[in-house]
CSV table of C-alpha atoms and ligand atoms in Angstrom, one decimal:
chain,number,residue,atom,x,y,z
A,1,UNK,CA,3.8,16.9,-12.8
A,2,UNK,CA,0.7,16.4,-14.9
A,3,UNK,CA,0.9,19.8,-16.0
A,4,UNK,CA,4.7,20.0,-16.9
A,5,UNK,CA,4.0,16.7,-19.2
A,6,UNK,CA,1.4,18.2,-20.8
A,7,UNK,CA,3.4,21.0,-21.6
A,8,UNK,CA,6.1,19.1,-22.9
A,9,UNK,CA,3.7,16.5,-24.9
A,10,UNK,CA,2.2,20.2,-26.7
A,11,UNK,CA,5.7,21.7,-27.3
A,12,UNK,CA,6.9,18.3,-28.9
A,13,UNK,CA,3.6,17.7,-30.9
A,14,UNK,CA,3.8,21.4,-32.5
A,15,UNK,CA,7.7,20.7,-33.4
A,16,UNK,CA,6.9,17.3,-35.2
A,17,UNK,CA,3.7,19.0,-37.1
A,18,UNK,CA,5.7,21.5,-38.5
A,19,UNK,CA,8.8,19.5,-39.4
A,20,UNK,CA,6.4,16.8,-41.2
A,21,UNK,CA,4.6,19.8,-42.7
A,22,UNK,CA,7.5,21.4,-44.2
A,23,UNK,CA,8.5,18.2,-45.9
A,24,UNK,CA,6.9,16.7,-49.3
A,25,UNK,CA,3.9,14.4,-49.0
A,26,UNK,CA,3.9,10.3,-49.1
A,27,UNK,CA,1.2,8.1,-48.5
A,28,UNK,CA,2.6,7.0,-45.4
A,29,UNK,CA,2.1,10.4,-43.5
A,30,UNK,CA,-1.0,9.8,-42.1
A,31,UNK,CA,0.1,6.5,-40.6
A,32,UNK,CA,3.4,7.8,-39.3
A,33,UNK,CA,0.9,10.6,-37.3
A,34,UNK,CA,-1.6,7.8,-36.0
A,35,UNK,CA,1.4,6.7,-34.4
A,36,UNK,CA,3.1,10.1,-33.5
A,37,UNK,CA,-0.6,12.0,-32.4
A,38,UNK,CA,-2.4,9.3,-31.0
A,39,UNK,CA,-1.6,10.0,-27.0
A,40,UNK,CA,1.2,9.4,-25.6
A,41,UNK,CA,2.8,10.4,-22.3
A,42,UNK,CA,6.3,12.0,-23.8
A,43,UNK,CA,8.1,10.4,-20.5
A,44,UNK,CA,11.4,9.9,-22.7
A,45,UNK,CA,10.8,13.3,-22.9
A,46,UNK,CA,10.8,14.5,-19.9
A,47,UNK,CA,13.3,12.7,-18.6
A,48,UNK,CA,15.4,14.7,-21.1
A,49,UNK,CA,14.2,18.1,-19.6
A,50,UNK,CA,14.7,16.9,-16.6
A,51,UNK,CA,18.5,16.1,-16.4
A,52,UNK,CA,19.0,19.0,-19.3
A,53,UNK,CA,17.7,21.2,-16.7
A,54,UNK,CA,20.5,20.3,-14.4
A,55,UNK,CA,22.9,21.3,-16.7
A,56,UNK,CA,21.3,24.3,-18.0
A,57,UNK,CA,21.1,23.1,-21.6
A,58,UNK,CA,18.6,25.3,-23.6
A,59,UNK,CA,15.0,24.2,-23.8
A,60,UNK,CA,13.9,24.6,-27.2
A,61,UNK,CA,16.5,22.2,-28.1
A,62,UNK,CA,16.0,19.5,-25.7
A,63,UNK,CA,12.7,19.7,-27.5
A,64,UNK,CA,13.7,19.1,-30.5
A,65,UNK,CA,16.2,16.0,-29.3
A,66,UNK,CA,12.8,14.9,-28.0
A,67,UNK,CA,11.0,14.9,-30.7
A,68,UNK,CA,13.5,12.6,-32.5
A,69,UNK,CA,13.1,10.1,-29.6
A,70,UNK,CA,9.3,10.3,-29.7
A,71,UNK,CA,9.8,9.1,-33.4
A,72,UNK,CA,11.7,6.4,-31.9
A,73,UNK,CA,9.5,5.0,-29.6
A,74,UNK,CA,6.1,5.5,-31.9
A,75,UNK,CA,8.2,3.1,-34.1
A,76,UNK,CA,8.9,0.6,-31.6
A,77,UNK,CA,5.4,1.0,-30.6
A,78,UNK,CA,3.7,0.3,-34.2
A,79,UNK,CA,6.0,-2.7,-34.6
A,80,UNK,CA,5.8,-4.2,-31.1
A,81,UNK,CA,2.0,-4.4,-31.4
A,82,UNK,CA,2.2,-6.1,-34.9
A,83,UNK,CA,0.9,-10.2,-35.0
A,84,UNK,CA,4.3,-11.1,-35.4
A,85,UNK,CA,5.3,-9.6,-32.1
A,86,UNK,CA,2.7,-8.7,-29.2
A,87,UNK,CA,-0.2,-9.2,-31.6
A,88,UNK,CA,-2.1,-6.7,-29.8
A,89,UNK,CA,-5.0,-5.0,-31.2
A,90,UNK,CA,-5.4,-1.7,-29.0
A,91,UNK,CA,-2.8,1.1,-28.3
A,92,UNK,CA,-3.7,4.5,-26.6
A,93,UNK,CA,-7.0,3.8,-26.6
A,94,UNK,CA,-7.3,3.2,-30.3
A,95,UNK,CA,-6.8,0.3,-32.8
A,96,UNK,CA,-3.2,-0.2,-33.3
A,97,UNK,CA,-1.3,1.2,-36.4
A,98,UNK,CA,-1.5,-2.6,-38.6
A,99,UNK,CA,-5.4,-3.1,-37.8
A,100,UNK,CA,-6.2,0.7,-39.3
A,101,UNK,CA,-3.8,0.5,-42.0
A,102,UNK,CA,-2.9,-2.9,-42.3
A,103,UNK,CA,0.6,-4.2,-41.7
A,104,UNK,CA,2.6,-3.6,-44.5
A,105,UNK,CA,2.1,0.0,-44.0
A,106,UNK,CA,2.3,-0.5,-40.5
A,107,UNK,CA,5.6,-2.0,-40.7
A,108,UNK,CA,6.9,0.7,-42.9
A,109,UNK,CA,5.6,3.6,-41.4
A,110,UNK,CA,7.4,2.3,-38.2
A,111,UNK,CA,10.5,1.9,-40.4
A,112,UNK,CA,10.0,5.6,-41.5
A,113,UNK,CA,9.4,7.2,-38.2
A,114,UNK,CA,12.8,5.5,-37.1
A,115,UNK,CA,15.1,7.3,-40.0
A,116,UNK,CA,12.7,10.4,-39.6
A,117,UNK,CA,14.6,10.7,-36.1
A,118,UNK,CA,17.9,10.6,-37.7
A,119,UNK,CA,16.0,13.8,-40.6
A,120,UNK,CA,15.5,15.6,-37.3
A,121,UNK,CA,19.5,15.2,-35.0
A,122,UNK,CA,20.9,16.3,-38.4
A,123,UNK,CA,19.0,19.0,-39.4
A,124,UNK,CA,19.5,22.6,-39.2
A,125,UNK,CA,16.4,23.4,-37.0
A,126,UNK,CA,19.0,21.8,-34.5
A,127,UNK,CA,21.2,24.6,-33.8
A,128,UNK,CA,24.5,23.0,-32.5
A,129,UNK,CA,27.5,21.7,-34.0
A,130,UNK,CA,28.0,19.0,-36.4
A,131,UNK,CA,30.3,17.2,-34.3
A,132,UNK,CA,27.7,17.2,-31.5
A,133,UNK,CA,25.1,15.9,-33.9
A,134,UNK,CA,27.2,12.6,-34.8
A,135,UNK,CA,27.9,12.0,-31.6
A,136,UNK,CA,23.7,12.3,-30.8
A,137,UNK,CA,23.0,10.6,-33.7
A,138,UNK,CA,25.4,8.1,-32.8
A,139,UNK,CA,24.5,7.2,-29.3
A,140,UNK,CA,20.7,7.2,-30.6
A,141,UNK,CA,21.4,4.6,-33.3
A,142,UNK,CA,22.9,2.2,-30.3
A,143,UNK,CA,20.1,2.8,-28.4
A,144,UNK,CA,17.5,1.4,-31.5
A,145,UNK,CA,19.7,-1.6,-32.7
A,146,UNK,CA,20.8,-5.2,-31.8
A,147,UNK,CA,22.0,-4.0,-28.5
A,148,UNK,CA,19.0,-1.8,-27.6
A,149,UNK,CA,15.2,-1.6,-28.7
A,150,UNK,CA,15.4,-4.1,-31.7
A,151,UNK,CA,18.0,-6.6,-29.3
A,152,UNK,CA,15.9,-6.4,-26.3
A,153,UNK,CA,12.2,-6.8,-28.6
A,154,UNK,CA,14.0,-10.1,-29.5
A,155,UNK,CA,15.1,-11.3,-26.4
A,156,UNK,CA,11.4,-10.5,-25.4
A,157,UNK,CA,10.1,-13.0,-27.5
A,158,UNK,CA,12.6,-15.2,-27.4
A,159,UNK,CA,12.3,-15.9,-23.8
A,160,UNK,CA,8.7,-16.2,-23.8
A,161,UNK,CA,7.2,-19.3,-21.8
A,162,UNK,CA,10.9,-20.0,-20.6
A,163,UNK,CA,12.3,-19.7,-17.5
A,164,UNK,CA,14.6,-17.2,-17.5
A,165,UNK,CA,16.7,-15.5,-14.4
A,166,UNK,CA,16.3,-12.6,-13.0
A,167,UNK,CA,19.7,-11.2,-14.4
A,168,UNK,CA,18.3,-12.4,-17.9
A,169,UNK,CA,14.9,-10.6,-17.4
A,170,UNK,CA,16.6,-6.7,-16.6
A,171,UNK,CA,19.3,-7.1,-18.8
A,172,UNK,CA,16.3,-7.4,-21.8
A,173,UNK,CA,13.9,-5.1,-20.2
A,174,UNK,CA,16.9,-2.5,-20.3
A,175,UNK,CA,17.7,-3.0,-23.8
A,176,UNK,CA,14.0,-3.1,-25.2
A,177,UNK,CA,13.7,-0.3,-23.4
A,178,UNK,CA,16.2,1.4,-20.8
A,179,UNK,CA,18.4,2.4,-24.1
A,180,UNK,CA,16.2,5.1,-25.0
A,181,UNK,CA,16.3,6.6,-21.3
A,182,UNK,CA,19.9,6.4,-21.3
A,183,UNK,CA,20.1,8.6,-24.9
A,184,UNK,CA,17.6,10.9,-22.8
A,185,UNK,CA,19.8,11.1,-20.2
A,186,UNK,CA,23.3,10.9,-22.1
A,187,UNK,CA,22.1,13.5,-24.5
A,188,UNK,CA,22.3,16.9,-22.1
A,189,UNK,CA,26.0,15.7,-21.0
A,190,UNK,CA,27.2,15.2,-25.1
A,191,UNK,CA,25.9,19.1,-25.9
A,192,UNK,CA,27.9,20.2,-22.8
A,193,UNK,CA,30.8,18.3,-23.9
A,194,UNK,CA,31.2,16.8,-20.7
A,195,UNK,CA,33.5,13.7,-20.3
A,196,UNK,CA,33.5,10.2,-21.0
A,197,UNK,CA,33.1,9.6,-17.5
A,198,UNK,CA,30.2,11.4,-16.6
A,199,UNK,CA,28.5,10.3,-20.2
A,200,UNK,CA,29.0,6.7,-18.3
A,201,UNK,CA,27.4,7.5,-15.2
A,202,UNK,CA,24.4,8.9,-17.2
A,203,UNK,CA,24.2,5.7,-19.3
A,204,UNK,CA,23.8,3.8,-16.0
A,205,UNK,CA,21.2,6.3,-14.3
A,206,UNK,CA,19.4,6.2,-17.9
A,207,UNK,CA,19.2,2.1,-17.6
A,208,UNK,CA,17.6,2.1,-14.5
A,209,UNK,CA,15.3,5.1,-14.9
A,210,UNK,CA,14.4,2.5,-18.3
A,211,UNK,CA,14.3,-0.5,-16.2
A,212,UNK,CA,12.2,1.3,-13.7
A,213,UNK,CA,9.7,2.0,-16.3
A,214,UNK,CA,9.3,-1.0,-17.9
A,215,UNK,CA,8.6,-2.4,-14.2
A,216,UNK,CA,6.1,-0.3,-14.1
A,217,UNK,CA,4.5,-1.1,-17.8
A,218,UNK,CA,4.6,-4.8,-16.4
A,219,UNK,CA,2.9,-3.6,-13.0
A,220,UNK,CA,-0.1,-2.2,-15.4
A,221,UNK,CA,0.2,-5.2,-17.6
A,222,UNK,CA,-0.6,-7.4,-14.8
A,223,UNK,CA,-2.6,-5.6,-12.5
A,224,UNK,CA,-4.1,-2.5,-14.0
A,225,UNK,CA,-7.4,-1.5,-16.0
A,226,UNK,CA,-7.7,-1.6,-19.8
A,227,UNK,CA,-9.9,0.9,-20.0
A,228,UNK,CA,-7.4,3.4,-18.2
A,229,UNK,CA,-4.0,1.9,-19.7
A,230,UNK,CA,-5.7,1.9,-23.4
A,231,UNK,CA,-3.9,-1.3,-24.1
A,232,UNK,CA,-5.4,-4.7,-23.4
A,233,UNK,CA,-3.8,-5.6,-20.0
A,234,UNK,CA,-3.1,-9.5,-18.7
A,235,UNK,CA,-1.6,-10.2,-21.3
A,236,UNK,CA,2.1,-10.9,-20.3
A,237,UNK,CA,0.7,-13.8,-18.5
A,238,UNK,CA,-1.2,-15.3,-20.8
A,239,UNK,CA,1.9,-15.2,-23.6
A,240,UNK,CA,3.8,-16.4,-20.7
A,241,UNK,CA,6.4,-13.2,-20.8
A,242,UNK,CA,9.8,-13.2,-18.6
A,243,UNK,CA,8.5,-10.2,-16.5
A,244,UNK,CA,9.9,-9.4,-13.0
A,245,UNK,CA,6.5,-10.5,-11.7
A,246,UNK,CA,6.1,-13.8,-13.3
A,247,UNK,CA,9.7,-14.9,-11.5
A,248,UNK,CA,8.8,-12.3,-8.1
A,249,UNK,CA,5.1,-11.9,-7.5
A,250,UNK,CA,3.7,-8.4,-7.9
A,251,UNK,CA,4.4,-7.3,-4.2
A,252,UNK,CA,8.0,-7.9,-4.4
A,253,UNK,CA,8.2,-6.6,-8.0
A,254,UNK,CA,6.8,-3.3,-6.7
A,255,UNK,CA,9.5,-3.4,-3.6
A,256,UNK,CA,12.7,-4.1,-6.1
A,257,UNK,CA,10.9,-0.6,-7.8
A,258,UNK,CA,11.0,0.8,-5.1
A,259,UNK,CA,14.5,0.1,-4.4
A,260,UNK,CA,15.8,1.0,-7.8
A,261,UNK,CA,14.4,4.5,-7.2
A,262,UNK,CA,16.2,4.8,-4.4
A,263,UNK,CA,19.6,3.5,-6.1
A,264,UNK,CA,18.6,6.3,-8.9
A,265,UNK,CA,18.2,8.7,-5.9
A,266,UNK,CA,21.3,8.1,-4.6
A,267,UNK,CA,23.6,8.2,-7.2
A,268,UNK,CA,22.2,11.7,-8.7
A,269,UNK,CA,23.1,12.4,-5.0
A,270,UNK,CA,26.1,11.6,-5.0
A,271,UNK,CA,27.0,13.7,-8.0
A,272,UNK,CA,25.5,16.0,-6.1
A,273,UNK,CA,22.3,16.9,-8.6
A,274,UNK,CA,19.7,15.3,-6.9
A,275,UNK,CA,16.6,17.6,-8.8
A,276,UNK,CA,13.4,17.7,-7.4
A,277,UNK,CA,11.7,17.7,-11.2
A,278,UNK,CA,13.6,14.3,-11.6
A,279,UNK,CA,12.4,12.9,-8.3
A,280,UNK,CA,9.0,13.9,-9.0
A,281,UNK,CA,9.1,11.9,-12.6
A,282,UNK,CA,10.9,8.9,-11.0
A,283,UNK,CA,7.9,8.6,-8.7
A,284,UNK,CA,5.2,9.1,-11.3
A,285,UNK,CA,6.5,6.3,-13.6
A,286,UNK,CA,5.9,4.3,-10.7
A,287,UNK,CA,2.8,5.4,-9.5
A,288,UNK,CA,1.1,6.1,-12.6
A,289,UNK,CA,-2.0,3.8,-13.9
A,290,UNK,CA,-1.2,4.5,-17.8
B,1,IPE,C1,5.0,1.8,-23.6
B,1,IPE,O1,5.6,3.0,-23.5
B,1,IPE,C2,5.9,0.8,-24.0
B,1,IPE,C3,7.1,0.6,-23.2
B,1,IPE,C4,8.3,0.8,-23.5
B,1,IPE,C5,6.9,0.0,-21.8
B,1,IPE,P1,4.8,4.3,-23.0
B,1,IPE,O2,4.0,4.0,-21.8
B,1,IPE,O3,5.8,5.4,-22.8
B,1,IPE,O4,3.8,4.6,-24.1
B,1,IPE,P2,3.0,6.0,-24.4
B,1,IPE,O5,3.8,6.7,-25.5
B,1,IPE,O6,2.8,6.8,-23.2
B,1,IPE,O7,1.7,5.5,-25.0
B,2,IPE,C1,7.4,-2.7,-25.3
B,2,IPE,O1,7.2,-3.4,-24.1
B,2,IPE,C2,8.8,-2.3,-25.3
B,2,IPE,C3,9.2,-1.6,-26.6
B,2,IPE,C4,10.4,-1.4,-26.8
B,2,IPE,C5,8.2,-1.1,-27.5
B,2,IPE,P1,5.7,-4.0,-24.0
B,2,IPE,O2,5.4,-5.0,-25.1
B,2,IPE,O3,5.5,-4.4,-22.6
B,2,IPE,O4,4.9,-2.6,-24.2
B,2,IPE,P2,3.3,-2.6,-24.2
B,2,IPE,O5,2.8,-3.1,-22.9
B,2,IPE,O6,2.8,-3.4,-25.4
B,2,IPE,O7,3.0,-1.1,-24.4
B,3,MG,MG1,6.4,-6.3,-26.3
B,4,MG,MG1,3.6,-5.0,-26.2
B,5,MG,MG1,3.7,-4.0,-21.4
């Protein structure tokens, strides 16, 4: 598993170096690649690979899609760690993007890796049709707006120190972040044309798979080591955050993980494309300690 991340973190890293190198210089480069080369697992994509895979789209491609959600989610990372938001101070290991650069640049560096994905899903690099292209480009933009990252960061804070149901809780932990996992999952179906149908089972699988990640962040959050995480952990408890955990325990977080990986399971089975790559990922994001 390890190795096959690795392999796709290298393959997306060498695509975004040499689309940023091709392109004119700005002072904000080197803050758009603290937040693009610092680490990062490339889970989004993965996931990607993964279902592409089961529907034999090419790989080189898939890569590329990747590397425009990888944008995405460097974004929502610069801009979730700002003083206004999370206010936290260390990310991957490092200091975040607003205490090296300060946060003006910070919050528009995050603002250019977000259009930089949109450069990428229309460019030519991206071999497929135009029509495919809006409808990527499309189903990305939903994912980033009021109803995905940028809705869900402000339901996030929004609900901090409330009481909030548990119906409350997932349906912000999948916008803030199971949007992106459905484009990841979505995206393979919309180059293969395939109906919309099928695009809406996807989006479903893709919200879990999100949920079921964000779980797990929380998991870390709460129980996990700095040091290994390399982001300041015990912290959704002390802002008092709406986590699955604060209204469950940790135990019975971990068990309603547990049984959303089996829901996931079961309804790739159903359709029959139950993929051992997949199964393997679904477990990592739950097992993993970063
Ligand atoms: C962290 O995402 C933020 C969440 C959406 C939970 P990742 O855990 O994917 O962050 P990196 O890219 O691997 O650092
Ligand atoms: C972040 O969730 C979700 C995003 C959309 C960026 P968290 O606030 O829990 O992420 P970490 O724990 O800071 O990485
Ligand atoms: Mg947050
Ligand atoms: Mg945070
Ligand atoms: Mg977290």
């Amino acid at each position: 598993m390890q190795k096959k991340l690795n392999r796709i973190a290298k393959d997306t890293n060498s695509f975004l170096k040499s689309f940023i190198k091709k392109q004119k210089k700005s002072e904000l480069i080197i803050p758009m690649k603290y937040g693009l080369f610092s680490g990062g697992k490339k889970i989004r994509s993965k996931i990607l690979i993964d279902i592409g895979s089961l529907f034999k789209v090419n790989y080189k491609s898939l890569i590329i899609i990747g590397s425009a959600v990888e944008c995405i989610h460097a974004y929502s990372l610069i801009h979730d760690d700002l003083p206004c938001m999370d206010n936290d101070l260390i990310r991957r290991g490092k200091p975040s993007a607003h205490v090296k650069f300060g946060e003006s640049t910070a919050v528009l560096a995050g603002n250019s890796l977000l259009t930089m994905a949109f450069e990428i899903l229309s460019h030519k690099d991206l071999n497929i049709s135009e029509k495919i292209k809006i409808n990527l480009i499309n189903k990305i933009s939903e994912s980033s707006g009021h109803l995905g990252i940028a809705g869900g960061q402000y339901l996030d804070l929004s609900f901090e120190h409330k009481k909030v149901s548990k119906k409350k809780i997932t349906q912000m932990e999948i916008k803030k972040t199971g949007k992106l996992f459905s484009f990841c999952c979505v995206a393979p179906l919309i180059l293969k044309k395939k109906s919309a149908k099928e695009i809406k089972k996807f989006d479903n699988i893709g919200a879990d798979i999100g949920l079921l990640f964000q779980v797990a962040d929380d998991l870390i959050d709460n129980k996990g080591s700095s040091l290994i995480a390399g982001k300041k952990t015990g912290k959704d408890k002390k802002k008092g955050k709406a986590t699955l955990i604060s209204l469950l325990g940790h135990k019975d977080t971990i068990k309603y993980a547990n049984r959303l990986i089996l829901k996931i399971n079961n309804k790739l089975k159903k359709y029959s494309l139950k993929s051992k790559d997949l199964s393997e990922t679904l477990d990592y994001i739950l097992n993993r300690n970063k």
